[in-house]
Amino acid sequence: MREQTRKSNFTHRLIFTHEFEDGWKAADLEHEVKQRFKTHAAPYKDFKDGWSETLTIDELPHLQQLVYDYLTNQPDEANMWVSPKDVFDDDTFKLHTHFYGINKPEFFCIDDDSPDLMDEYFNSLLDAA
């Protein structure tokens, strides 16, 4: 958080912290956040370091729920976490991933290597409003 604070005009405040014994679990949880929330809430030009992990403030209680679910049901290996809210369909043998966020993701995914595309998209939404 110190790194983002130094490079940002936003006010940052630590709300929750947890230290994992296994470092891969922190990366795994970050991956789950990106999969289960609509991220990129802050414009890239305003938050270049860490912008892909930003959420709107109204997502905070849902993020806290995801973190709680992860901490109380930790996986044994990376990329294998199943939320207690995920639903397995016995007929199709598919796991339906629970989307924690209230803001639904868009129909496309922008590569983190091309942040200007996401910024252009958000600017076009603002121009249209």
Coordinates of C-alpha atoms in Angstrom, one line a residue:
M1 CA 0.0 0.0 0.0
R2 CA 2.9 2.4 0.6
E3 CA 3.9 2.1 -3.0
Q4 CA 0.5 3.0 -4.3
T5 CA 0.2 5.9 -1.7
R6 CA 3.4 7.5 -3.0
K7 CA 2.3 7.4 -6.6
S8 CA -1.4 8.3 -6.1
N9 CA -3.4 11.5 -5.5
F10 CA -6.0 9.4 -3.6
T11 CA -6.3 9.0 0.1
H12 CA -5.5 5.4 1.2
R13 CA -6.6 3.7 4.4
L14 CA -5.8 0.2 5.5
I15 CA -9.0 -1.5 6.5
F16 CA -7.9 -5.1 6.9
T17 CA -4.7 -7.1 6.8
H18 CA -3.8 -10.7 7.0
E19 CA -0.4 -12.4 6.8
F20 CA -0.4 -15.8 5.1
E21 CA 2.0 -18.5 6.2
D22 CA 2.2 -19.6 2.5
G23 CA 2.9 -16.6 0.2
W24 CA 1.1 -18.2 -2.8
K25 CA -2.2 -17.9 -0.9
A26 CA -2.0 -14.0 -1.1
A27 CA -1.5 -14.2 -4.9
D28 CA -4.3 -16.8 -5.1
L29 CA -6.7 -14.5 -3.2
E30 CA -5.8 -11.6 -5.4
H31 CA -6.6 -13.8 -8.4
E32 CA -10.0 -14.7 -7.0
V33 CA -10.8 -11.0 -6.4
K34 CA -10.0 -10.3 -10.1
Q35 CA -12.2 -13.2 -11.2
R36 CA -15.1 -12.5 -8.9
F37 CA -15.4 -8.7 -9.1
K38 CA -15.5 -6.0 -11.7
T39 CA -12.1 -4.3 -11.2
H40 CA -10.3 -1.3 -12.8
A41 CA -12.6 1.2 -10.9
A42 CA -10.0 3.9 -10.8
P43 CA -8.8 5.5 -14.1
Y44 CA -5.4 4.3 -15.1
K45 CA -4.1 7.9 -15.4
D46 CA -4.9 8.5 -11.8
F47 CA -3.7 5.2 -10.3
K48 CA -1.1 3.7 -12.6
D49 CA 0.4 1.3 -9.9
G50 CA -2.3 -1.0 -8.8
W51 CA -5.2 0.3 -10.9
S52 CA -6.2 -3.2 -12.1
E53 CA -6.9 -4.1 -8.4
T54 CA -9.2 -1.2 -7.7
L55 CA -12.9 -1.6 -6.8
T56 CA -15.7 0.8 -6.1
I57 CA -16.3 1.5 -2.4
D58 CA -19.7 0.0 -2.5
E59 CA -18.0 -3.3 -3.2
L60 CA -16.3 -3.3 0.3
P61 CA -18.7 -5.5 2.2
H62 CA -18.7 -8.0 -0.7
L63 CA -14.9 -8.0 -0.8
Q64 CA -14.9 -8.6 3.0
Q65 CA -17.2 -11.5 2.5
L66 CA -14.9 -13.0 -0.2
V67 CA -11.9 -12.6 2.1
Y68 CA -13.8 -14.2 5.0
D69 CA -14.9 -17.1 2.8
Y70 CA -11.3 -17.6 1.5
L71 CA -9.8 -17.5 5.0
T72 CA -12.3 -20.0 6.4
N73 CA -12.0 -22.4 3.4
Q74 CA -8.3 -22.1 2.4
P75 CA -7.2 -24.3 -0.6
D76 CA -4.3 -26.7 -0.4
E77 CA -2.8 -25.5 -3.7
A78 CA -3.0 -22.5 -6.0
N79 CA -5.9 -22.0 -8.4
M80 CA -8.0 -24.7 -6.7
W81 CA -10.2 -22.6 -4.3
V82 CA -13.9 -23.2 -4.4
S83 CA -16.1 -20.7 -2.7
P84 CA -18.8 -22.1 -0.4
K85 CA -21.1 -20.0 -2.6
D86 CA -20.1 -21.7 -5.8
V87 CA -22.7 -24.2 -7.1
F88 CA -21.9 -27.6 -8.7
D89 CA -24.5 -28.7 -11.2
D90 CA -24.8 -32.5 -10.9
D91 CA -26.5 -32.8 -14.3
T92 CA -23.9 -31.0 -16.4
F93 CA -20.9 -31.5 -14.1
K94 CA -20.1 -27.8 -14.2
L95 CA -19.1 -25.6 -11.4
H96 CA -20.9 -22.3 -11.4
T97 CA -18.6 -19.6 -10.0
H98 CA -20.3 -17.2 -7.6
F99 CA -19.7 -13.6 -8.6
Y100 CA -19.3 -11.6 -5.3
G101 CA -19.4 -8.2 -6.8
I102 CA -22.6 -6.1 -7.2
N103 CA -21.2 -4.4 -10.3
K104 CA -21.3 -7.0 -13.0
P105 CA -18.2 -7.5 -15.3
E106 CA -18.3 -6.3 -18.8
F107 CA -18.6 -8.7 -21.7
F108 CA -14.9 -8.3 -22.6
C109 CA -11.6 -8.5 -20.8
I110 CA -8.8 -6.0 -21.3
D111 CA -5.2 -7.2 -21.0
D112 CA -3.2 -5.5 -18.3
D113 CA -0.5 -5.0 -20.9
S114 CA -2.9 -2.5 -22.7
P115 CA -4.3 -0.3 -19.9
D116 CA -4.9 2.6 -22.3
L117 CA -7.7 0.5 -23.9
M118 CA -9.5 0.3 -20.6
D119 CA -9.0 4.0 -20.0
E120 CA -10.4 4.8 -23.5
Y121 CA -13.4 2.6 -22.7
F122 CA -14.2 4.3 -19.4
N123 CA -13.7 7.8 -21.1
S124 CA -16.2 6.8 -23.8
L125 CA -18.8 5.9 -21.1
L126 CA -18.3 9.3 -19.4
D127 CA -18.6 11.1 -22.8
A128 CA -21.8 9.2 -23.5
A129 CA -23.4 10.1 -20.2

